[in-house]
PDB file of C-alpha atoms and ligand atoms in Angstrom:
ATOM      1  CA  MET A 138     119.877 117.669 -12.371  1.00 42.00           C
ATOM      2  CA  LYS A 139     121.752 118.019  -9.082  1.00 45.00           C
ATOM      3  CA  LYS A 140     124.501 119.959 -10.791  1.00 50.00           C
ATOM      4  CA  LEU A 141     122.150 122.135 -12.833  1.00 51.00           C
ATOM      5  CA  LEU A 142     120.413 123.896  -9.988  1.00 50.00           C
ATOM      6  CA  PRO A 143     123.473 125.576  -8.416  1.00 54.00           C
ATOM      7  CA  LEU A 144     124.662 126.503 -11.894  1.00 52.00           C
ATOM      8  CA  ALA A 145     121.333 128.208 -12.572  1.00 50.00           C
ATOM      9  CA  ILE A 146     121.655 130.155  -9.321  1.00 49.00           C
ATOM     10  CA  ILE A 147     125.203 131.231 -10.132  1.00 47.00           C
ATOM     11  CA  MET A 148     124.095 132.329 -13.600  1.00 49.00           C
ATOM     12  CA  ALA A 149     121.222 134.336 -12.129  1.00 48.00           C
ATOM     13  CA  LEU A 150     123.580 136.017  -9.656  1.00 47.00           C
ATOM     14  CA  LEU A 151     126.102 136.797 -12.374  1.00 47.00           C
ATOM     15  CA  CYS A 152     123.400 138.270 -14.578  1.00 42.00           C
ATOM     16  CA  SER A 153     122.049 140.530 -11.857  1.00 46.00           C
ATOM     17  CA  LEU A 154     125.601 141.696 -11.045  1.00 44.00           C
ATOM     18  CA  LEU A 155     126.241 142.410 -14.697  1.00 45.00           C
ATOM     19  CA  PHE A 156     123.040 144.381 -15.119  1.00 42.00           C
ATOM     20  CA  THR A 157     123.711 146.492 -12.041  1.00 39.00           C
ATOM     21  CA  ALA A 158     127.194 147.226 -13.342  1.00 38.00           C
ATOM     22  CA  CYS A 159     125.753 148.224 -16.694  1.00 37.00           C
ATOM     23  CA  GLY A 160     123.580 150.805 -15.023  1.00 36.00           C
ATOM     24  CA  THR A 161     120.133 149.588 -15.975  1.00 43.00           C
ATOM     25  CA  ASP A 162     119.123 150.329 -12.413  1.00 54.00           C
ATOM     26  CA  SER A 163     120.896 153.686 -12.246  1.00 72.00           C
ATOM     27  CA  GLY A 164     117.881 155.726 -11.130  1.00 87.00           C
ATOM     28  CA  LYS A 165     118.198 157.911 -14.210  1.00 96.00           C
ATOM     29  CA  ILE A 166     115.040 158.489 -16.180  1.00 98.00           C
ATOM     30  CA  ARG A 167     115.205 157.756 -19.913  1.00 98.00           C
ATOM     31  CA  VAL A 168     114.319 160.775 -22.037  1.00 98.00           C
ATOM     32  CA  ALA A 169     113.829 160.162 -25.747  1.00 98.00           C
ATOM     33  CA  THR A 170     114.555 162.747 -28.421  1.00 98.00           C
ATOM     34  CA  ASP A 171     114.747 162.531 -32.211  1.00 98.00           C
ATOM     35  CA  ALA A 172     117.911 164.581 -32.654  1.00 98.00           C
ATOM     36  CA  THR A 173     117.353 165.382 -36.338  1.00 98.00           C
ATOM     37  CA  TRP A 174     115.378 168.591 -35.832  1.00 98.00           C
ATOM     38  CA  PRO A 175     117.621 171.652 -35.607  1.00 98.00           C
ATOM     39  CA  PRO A 176     117.695 173.958 -33.720  1.00 98.00           C
ATOM     40  CA  PHE A 177     115.530 172.111 -31.168  1.00 98.00           C
ATOM     41  CA  GLU A 178     117.379 168.791 -31.071  1.00 98.00           C
ATOM     42  CA  TYR A 179     120.233 167.692 -33.291  1.00 98.00           C
ATOM     43  CA  VAL A 180     123.685 166.165 -33.131  1.00 98.00           C
ATOM     44  CA  ASP A 181     126.526 168.694 -33.195  1.00 97.00           C
ATOM     45  CA  THR A 182     128.842 167.095 -35.737  1.00 96.00           C
ATOM     46  CA  ASP A 183     131.951 168.689 -34.158  1.00 97.00           C
ATOM     47  CA  THR A 184     131.358 167.294 -30.669  1.00 97.00           C
ATOM     48  CA  ASN A 185     129.007 164.392 -31.465  1.00 97.00           C
ATOM     49  CA  GLN A 186     126.760 165.666 -28.641  1.00 97.00           C
ATOM     50  CA  ILE A 187     122.991 166.093 -28.788  1.00 98.00           C
ATOM     51  CA  VAL A 188     122.320 169.838 -28.499  1.00 98.00           C
ATOM     52  CA  GLY A 189     119.518 172.347 -28.989  1.00 98.00           C
ATOM     53  CA  PHE A 190     116.700 174.339 -27.418  1.00 98.00           C
ATOM     54  CA  ASP A 191     114.869 171.272 -26.033  1.00 98.00           C
ATOM     55  CA  ILE A 192     118.094 169.757 -24.719  1.00 98.00           C
ATOM     56  CA  ASP A 193     118.952 172.915 -22.754  1.00 98.00           C
ATOM     57  CA  LEU A 194     115.351 173.262 -21.593  1.00 98.00           C
ATOM     58  CA  PHE A 195     115.098 169.708 -20.271  1.00 98.00           C
ATOM     59  CA  THR A 196     118.470 170.071 -18.566  1.00 98.00           C
ATOM     60  CA  ALA A 197     117.240 173.249 -16.821  1.00 98.00           C
ATOM     61  CA  ILE A 198     113.993 171.529 -15.798  1.00 98.00           C
ATOM     62  CA  ALA A 199     115.728 168.396 -14.483  1.00 98.00           C
ATOM     63  CA  GLU A 200     118.114 170.525 -12.432  1.00 98.00           C
ATOM     64  CA  ARG A 201     115.178 172.305 -10.784  1.00 98.00           C
ATOM     65  CA  ALA A 202     113.246 169.052 -10.261  1.00 98.00           C
ATOM     66  CA  GLU A 203     116.410 167.263  -9.027  1.00 97.00           C
ATOM     67  CA  ILE A 204     115.897 164.496 -11.543  1.00 97.00           C
ATOM     68  CA  GLU A 205     118.773 162.480 -13.011  1.00 98.00           C
ATOM     69  CA  PHE A 206     118.272 161.623 -16.637  1.00 98.00           C
ATOM     70  CA  GLU A 207     119.859 160.420 -19.833  1.00 98.00           C
ATOM     71  CA  PHE A 208     118.900 161.363 -23.385  1.00 98.00           C
ATOM     72  CA  ILE A 209     118.221 158.535 -25.800  1.00 98.00           C
ATOM     73  CA  ASN A 210     118.372 159.437 -29.481  1.00 98.00           C
ATOM     74  CA  VAL A 211     115.476 157.702 -31.258  1.00 98.00           C
ATOM     75  CA  GLU A 212     113.809 158.146 -34.645  1.00 98.00           C
ATOM     76  CA  TRP A 213     110.477 159.972 -34.651  1.00 98.00           C
ATOM     77  CA  ASP A 214     108.159 156.986 -35.269  1.00 95.00           C
ATOM     78  CA  PRO A 215     109.649 154.699 -32.590  1.00 97.00           C
ATOM     79  CA  LEU A 216     109.876 157.710 -30.272  1.00 98.00           C
ATOM     80  CA  LEU A 217     106.104 158.246 -30.202  1.00 97.00           C
ATOM     81  CA  ALA A 218     105.477 154.480 -30.043  1.00 97.00           C
ATOM     82  CA  GLY A 219     108.100 154.089 -27.299  1.00 98.00           C
ATOM     83  CA  VAL A 220     106.505 156.791 -25.139  1.00 98.00           C
ATOM     84  CA  ALA A 221     103.091 155.181 -25.622  1.00 98.00           C
ATOM     85  CA  GLN A 222     104.469 151.783 -24.592  1.00 98.00           C
ATOM     86  CA  GLY A 223     106.484 153.114 -21.652  1.00 98.00           C
ATOM     87  CA  THR A 224     109.885 152.250 -23.167  1.00 98.00           C
ATOM     88  CA  TYR A 225     110.936 155.807 -22.265  1.00 98.00           C
ATOM     89  CA  ASP A 226     110.009 157.750 -19.140  1.00 98.00           C
ATOM     90  CA  ALA A 227     109.590 160.966 -21.104  1.00 98.00           C
ATOM     91  CA  ALA A 228     110.296 162.530 -24.492  1.00 98.00           C
ATOM     92  CA  ILE A 229     111.234 166.073 -25.456  1.00 99.00           C
ATOM     93  CA  SER A 230     111.332 166.457 -29.212  1.00 98.00           C
ATOM     94  CA  SER A 231     109.329 169.516 -30.354  1.00 98.00           C
ATOM     95  CA  ILE A 232     106.266 167.318 -29.864  1.00 98.00           C
ATOM     96  CA  THR A 233     103.023 169.069 -30.716  1.00 98.00           C
ATOM     97  CA  ILE A 234     100.337 168.525 -28.093  1.00 98.00           C
ATOM     98  CA  ARG A 235      97.459 166.960 -30.009  1.00 98.00           C
ATOM     99  CA  GLU A 236      94.128 165.544 -28.953  1.00 97.00           C
ATOM    100  CA  ASP A 237      94.691 162.345 -30.989  1.00 97.00           C
ATOM    101  CA  ARG A 238      98.129 161.784 -29.393  1.00 98.00           C
ATOM    102  CA  MET A 239      96.588 162.182 -25.934  1.00 98.00           C
ATOM    103  CA  ALA A 240      94.876 158.831 -26.421  1.00 97.00           C
ATOM    104  CA  ASP A 241      98.324 157.189 -26.121  1.00 97.00           C
ATOM    105  CA  MET A 242     100.386 159.561 -23.963  1.00 98.00           C
ATOM    106  CA  SER A 243     100.199 162.497 -21.560  1.00 98.00           C
ATOM    107  CA  PHE A 244     101.675 165.958 -22.097  1.00 98.00           C
ATOM    108  CA  SER A 245     103.295 168.530 -19.828  1.00 98.00           C
ATOM    109  CA  ASP A 246     102.140 172.118 -19.877  1.00 98.00           C
ATOM    110  CA  PRO A 247     103.076 173.795 -23.180  1.00 98.00           C
ATOM    111  CA  TYR A 248     106.482 175.496 -23.464  1.00 98.00           C
ATOM    112  CA  PHE A 249     106.609 176.796 -27.045  1.00 98.00           C
ATOM    113  CA  VAL A 250     104.270 177.798 -29.876  1.00 98.00           C
ATOM    114  CA  ALA A 251     105.010 176.933 -33.511  1.00 98.00           C
ATOM    115  CA  LYS A 252     103.208 176.751 -36.847  1.00 98.00           C
ATOM    116  CA  GLN A 253     103.507 174.729 -40.025  1.00 98.00           C
ATOM    117  CA  ILE A 254     105.123 176.593 -42.895  1.00 98.00           C
ATOM    118  CA  ILE A 255     105.903 175.945 -46.561  1.00 98.00           C
ATOM    119  CA  VAL A 256     109.540 176.238 -47.689  1.00 98.00           C
ATOM    120  CA  THR A 257     110.498 176.374 -51.387  1.00 98.00           C
ATOM    121  CA  LYS A 258     113.478 177.314 -53.545  1.00 98.00           C
ATOM    122  CA  THR A 259     113.686 181.107 -53.994  1.00 98.00           C
ATOM    123  CA  ASP A 260     112.755 180.817 -57.694  1.00 97.00           C
ATOM    124  CA  SER A 261     109.545 178.845 -56.983  1.00 98.00           C
ATOM    125  CA  ALA A 262     106.134 180.146 -58.135  1.00 97.00           C
ATOM    126  CA  ILE A 263     104.397 178.611 -55.081  1.00 98.00           C
ATOM    127  CA  THR A 264     102.911 181.389 -52.945  1.00 98.00           C
ATOM    128  CA  GLY A 265     100.268 179.608 -50.841  1.00 98.00           C
ATOM    129  CA  ILE A 266      98.750 176.329 -49.719  1.00 98.00           C
ATOM    130  CA  SER A 267      96.530 175.959 -52.805  1.00 98.00           C
ATOM    131  CA  ASP A 268      99.599 176.121 -55.068  1.00 98.00           C
ATOM    132  CA  LEU A 269     100.769 172.841 -53.505  1.00 98.00           C
ATOM    133  CA  VAL A 270      98.055 170.924 -55.397  1.00 98.00           C
ATOM    134  CA  GLY A 271      99.730 168.657 -57.940  1.00 98.00           C
ATOM    135  CA  LYS A 272     103.159 169.404 -56.438  1.00 98.00           C
ATOM    136  CA  LYS A 273     105.635 167.150 -54.624  1.00 98.00           C
ATOM    137  CA  VAL A 274     105.880 168.090 -50.945  1.00 98.00           C
ATOM    138  CA  GLY A 275     108.445 166.650 -48.517  1.00 98.00           C
ATOM    139  CA  VAL A 276     107.738 166.142 -44.794  1.00 98.00           C
ATOM    140  CA  GLN A 277     109.105 164.133 -41.884  1.00 98.00           C
ATOM    141  CA  THR A 278     106.847 161.060 -41.748  1.00 98.00           C
ATOM    142  CA  GLY A 279     104.304 161.127 -38.944  1.00 98.00           C
ATOM    143  CA  THR A 280     104.822 164.764 -37.977  1.00 98.00           C
ATOM    144  CA  THR A 281     102.202 167.490 -38.019  1.00 98.00           C
ATOM    145  CA  GLY A 282     103.786 168.723 -41.272  1.00 98.00           C
ATOM    146  CA  ASP A 283     102.853 165.336 -42.742  1.00 98.00           C
ATOM    147  CA  ILE A 284      99.340 165.562 -41.278  1.00 98.00           C
ATOM    148  CA  GLU A 285      98.729 169.117 -42.590  1.00 98.00           C
ATOM    149  CA  ALA A 286     100.223 168.585 -46.053  1.00 98.00           C
ATOM    150  CA  SER A 287      98.391 165.263 -46.473  1.00 98.00           C
ATOM    151  CA  ALA A 288      95.098 166.969 -45.568  1.00 98.00           C
ATOM    152  CA  VAL A 289      95.308 169.159 -48.691  1.00 98.00           C
ATOM    153  CA  ALA A 290      93.605 167.189 -51.468  1.00 98.00           C
ATOM    154  CA  GLY A 291      95.746 166.633 -54.556  1.00 98.00           C
ATOM    155  CA  VAL A 292      99.120 167.170 -52.887  1.00 98.00           C
ATOM    156  CA  ASN A 293     101.742 164.541 -53.604  1.00 98.00           C
ATOM    157  CA  VAL A 294     103.328 164.064 -50.149  1.00 98.00           C
ATOM    158  CA  THR A 295     106.649 162.257 -49.731  1.00 98.00           C
ATOM    159  CA  GLY A 296     107.554 161.265 -46.182  1.00 98.00           C
ATOM    160  CA  TYR A 297     111.197 161.128 -45.079  1.00 98.00           C
ATOM    161  CA  ASP A 298     112.640 159.612 -41.893  1.00 97.00           C
ATOM    162  CA  GLU A 299     114.425 162.921 -41.194  1.00 98.00           C
ATOM    163  CA  ILE A 300     113.509 166.461 -42.201  1.00 98.00           C
ATOM    164  CA  GLY A 301     117.116 166.976 -43.381  1.00 98.00           C
ATOM    165  CA  MET A 302     116.475 164.434 -46.147  1.00 98.00           C
ATOM    166  CA  ALA A 303     113.421 166.405 -47.289  1.00 98.00           C
ATOM    167  CA  PHE A 304     115.585 169.559 -47.505  1.00 98.00           C
ATOM    168  CA  VAL A 305     118.266 167.688 -49.473  1.00 98.00           C
ATOM    169  CA  ALA A 306     115.512 166.583 -51.899  1.00 98.00           C
ATOM    170  CA  LEU A 307     114.232 170.179 -52.168  1.00 98.00           C
ATOM    171  CA  LEU A 308     117.710 171.617 -52.747  1.00 98.00           C
ATOM    172  CA  SER A 309     118.313 169.060 -55.508  1.00 98.00           C
ATOM    173  CA  ASN A 310     114.919 169.801 -57.137  1.00 98.00           C
ATOM    174  CA  GLN A 311     113.481 166.334 -56.521  1.00 98.00           C
ATOM    175  CA  ILE A 312     110.514 167.904 -54.726  1.00 98.00           C
ATOM    176  CA  ASP A 313     108.806 171.333 -54.920  1.00 98.00           C
ATOM    177  CA  ALA A 314     108.370 172.227 -51.248  1.00 98.00           C
ATOM    178  CA  VAL A 315     108.886 171.146 -47.643  1.00 99.00           C
ATOM    179  CA  VAL A 316     106.292 171.569 -44.883  1.00 98.00           C
ATOM    180  CA  CYS A 317     107.639 171.634 -41.322  1.00 98.00           C
ATOM    181  CA  ASP A 318     107.616 173.554 -38.026  1.00 98.00           C
ATOM    182  CA  THR A 319     108.453 177.282 -38.262  1.00 98.00           C
ATOM    183  CA  PRO A 320     111.697 177.258 -36.203  1.00 98.00           C
ATOM    184  CA  VAL A 321     113.141 174.408 -38.282  1.00 98.00           C
ATOM    185  CA  ALA A 322     112.161 176.148 -41.528  1.00 98.00           C
ATOM    186  CA  SER A 323     113.812 179.397 -40.382  1.00 97.00           C
ATOM    187  CA  GLY A 324     117.008 177.515 -39.591  1.00 97.00           C
ATOM    188  CA  TYR A 325     117.250 175.961 -43.059  1.00 98.00           C
ATOM    189  CA  VAL A 326     116.304 179.220 -44.803  1.00 98.00           C
ATOM    190  CA  SER A 327     119.020 181.141 -42.983  1.00 96.00           C
ATOM    191  CA  LYS A 328     121.541 178.411 -43.842  1.00 96.00           C
ATOM    192  CA  TYR A 329     120.689 178.128 -47.567  1.00 98.00           C
ATOM    193  CA  SER A 330     120.271 181.394 -49.483  1.00 97.00           C
ATOM    194  CA  ASN A 331     118.339 179.658 -52.296  1.00 98.00           C
ATOM    195  CA  LEU A 332     115.483 178.707 -49.926  1.00 98.00           C
ATOM    196  CA  LYS A 333     112.567 180.856 -48.747  1.00 98.00           C
ATOM    197  CA  THR A 334     109.548 180.493 -46.482  1.00 98.00           C
ATOM    198  CA  VAL A 335     106.318 181.015 -48.390  1.00 97.00           C
ATOM    199  CA  ALA A 336     103.134 180.664 -46.324  1.00 98.00           C
ATOM    200  CA  GLU A 337     101.937 179.322 -42.998  1.00 98.00           C
ATOM    201  CA  PHE A 338      99.139 176.851 -42.454  1.00 98.00           C
ATOM    202  CA  PRO A 339      96.232 178.262 -40.410  1.00 97.00           C
ATOM    203  CA  THR A 340      97.132 176.156 -37.365  1.00 95.00           C
ATOM    204  CA  ILE A 341      98.794 176.915 -34.050  1.00 97.00           C
ATOM    205  CA  GLU A 342     100.767 174.187 -32.334  1.00 98.00           C
ATOM    206  CA  GLU A 343     102.030 173.998 -28.767  1.00 98.00           C
ATOM    207  CA  TYR A 344     105.021 171.856 -27.847  1.00 98.00           C
ATOM    208  CA  GLY A 345     104.875 169.692 -24.727  1.00 98.00           C
ATOM    209  CA  ILE A 346     107.019 167.053 -23.034  1.00 98.00           C
ATOM    210  CA  ALA A 347     105.390 163.638 -23.509  1.00 98.00           C
ATOM    211  CA  PHE A 348     105.028 160.875 -20.903  1.00 98.00           C
ATOM    212  CA  PRO A 349     103.586 157.384 -20.876  1.00 98.00           C
ATOM    213  CA  LYS A 350     100.052 157.352 -19.446  1.00 98.00           C
ATOM    214  CA  GLY A 351     100.044 157.064 -15.671  1.00 96.00           C
ATOM    215  CA  SER A 352     103.270 159.070 -15.089  1.00 97.00           C
ATOM    216  CA  ASP A 353     101.417 161.612 -12.957  1.00 96.00           C
ATOM    217  CA  GLU A 354     104.097 161.958 -10.278  1.00 97.00           C
ATOM    218  CA  LEU A 355     106.926 162.609 -12.736  1.00 98.00           C
ATOM    219  CA  MET A 356     104.718 164.885 -14.826  1.00 98.00           C
ATOM    220  CA  GLN A 357     103.743 167.013 -11.829  1.00 98.00           C
ATOM    221  CA  LYS A 358     107.415 167.409 -10.850  1.00 98.00           C
ATOM    222  CA  ILE A 359     108.309 168.398 -14.390  1.00 98.00           C
ATOM    223  CA  ASN A 360     105.399 170.832 -14.708  1.00 98.00           C
ATOM    224  CA  ALA A 361     106.420 172.538 -11.445  1.00 98.00           C
ATOM    225  CA  ALA A 362     110.043 172.776 -12.600  1.00 98.00           C
ATOM    226  CA  LEU A 363     108.944 173.996 -16.047  1.00 98.00           C
ATOM    227  CA  ALA A 364     106.899 176.776 -14.427  1.00 98.00           C
ATOM    228  CA  GLU A 365     109.952 177.754 -12.340  1.00 98.00           C
ATOM    229  CA  ALA A 366     112.188 177.711 -15.412  1.00 98.00           C
ATOM    230  CA  ILE A 367     109.736 179.907 -17.332  1.00 97.00           C
ATOM    231  CA  ALA A 368     109.546 182.346 -14.383  1.00 97.00           C
ATOM    232  CA  ASP A 369     113.361 182.410 -14.270  1.00 97.00           C
ATOM    233  CA  GLY A 370     113.440 183.519 -17.916  1.00 98.00           C
ATOM    234  CA  VAL A 371     114.938 180.266 -19.222  1.00 98.00           C
ATOM    235  CA  ILE A 372     112.665 180.151 -22.308  1.00 97.00           C
ATOM    236  CA  ASP A 373     113.500 183.774 -23.201  1.00 97.00           C
ATOM    237  CA  ASP A 374     117.215 182.991 -22.912  1.00 98.00           C
ATOM    238  CA  LEU A 375     116.838 179.895 -25.074  1.00 98.00           C
ATOM    239  CA  VAL A 376     114.936 181.852 -27.726  1.00 98.00           C
ATOM    240  CA  GLN A 377     117.864 184.290 -27.815  1.00 97.00           C
ATOM    241  CA  LYS A 378     120.430 181.482 -27.885  1.00 98.00           C
ATOM    242  CA  TRP A 379     118.851 179.177 -30.481  1.00 98.00           C
ATOM    243  CA  LEU A 380     116.297 181.125 -32.508  1.00 97.00           C
ATOM    244  CA  VAL A 381     117.458 184.704 -32.939  1.00 85.00           C
ATOM    245  CA  ASN A 382     120.157 184.979 -35.583  1.00 67.00           C
TER     246      ASN A 382
HETATM  247  N1  LIG B 125     106.016 169.382 -33.980  1.00 52.88           N
HETATM  248  C1  LIG B 125     105.901 168.316 -34.934  1.00 52.88           C
HETATM  249  C2  LIG B 125     105.061 167.184 -34.404  1.00 52.88           C
HETATM  250  O1  LIG B 125     104.885 167.065 -33.230  1.00 52.88           O
HETATM  251  C3  LIG B 125     107.232 167.788 -35.403  1.00 52.88           C
HETATM  252  C4  LIG B 125     108.176 167.349 -34.349  1.00 52.88           C
HETATM  253  C5  LIG B 125     109.354 166.571 -34.895  1.00 52.88           C
HETATM  254  N2  LIG B 125     110.400 166.491 -33.939  1.00 52.88           N
HETATM  255  C6  LIG B 125     111.557 165.885 -34.151  1.00 52.88           C
HETATM  256  N3  LIG B 125     112.477 165.961 -33.230  1.00 52.88           N
HETATM  257  N4  LIG B 125     111.770 165.276 -35.267  1.00 52.88           N
HETATM  258  O2  LIG B 125     104.590 166.371 -35.144  1.00 52.88           O
END
């Protein structure tokens, strides 16, 4: 027993030294993103870096707010759960501000407007939402595309962990359509000449940065910096850089 106590103290000291060295206490906020959603957040396969509209936007905001941060690449489902539980300090990931999500998290002011849209092969006979009845529709699980497609009675919805997998399934004729956010759809349609956008859902979605409940101080800083960035024309520049072909 006599020997154990000092050993325990040494271990505790060693552990705290180790953790400090590892940077857990670095003062950087942890910002989650599901980097599978081009052109808003995705991994550039040449550089292995996370890039995109949201990545540039958050960087511009953090600079103005004088916040140090690191991006953490997380899948969509654990991203929303992680924000709700406070595992991350914030998340920027084309997240649609929704009343039901507000029960678990808070949102910044909106920074972008998108819609849900149907994408098919160019030779498809689908021309509108009602044509999806009885058809196989791919979505990213837990996204608003999933919510909207699943709300149409008689649609056979398949959820994928990443939207890219839904597009692979569409291109190989395993499914009949994909429903996702308009900027993502446009990206895939301009990349693959045998895809087309067909019809939008009658919904308007605003993207916001998400925070765990009770992050009022950080959220206020970010909202102020977001307003500055918008006034400086950052969003317009990012639209030109990432969305205009
Ligand atoms: N805007 C949609 C939503 O909030 C999809 C966002 C998906 N984002 C992502 N990085 N996978 O549900």
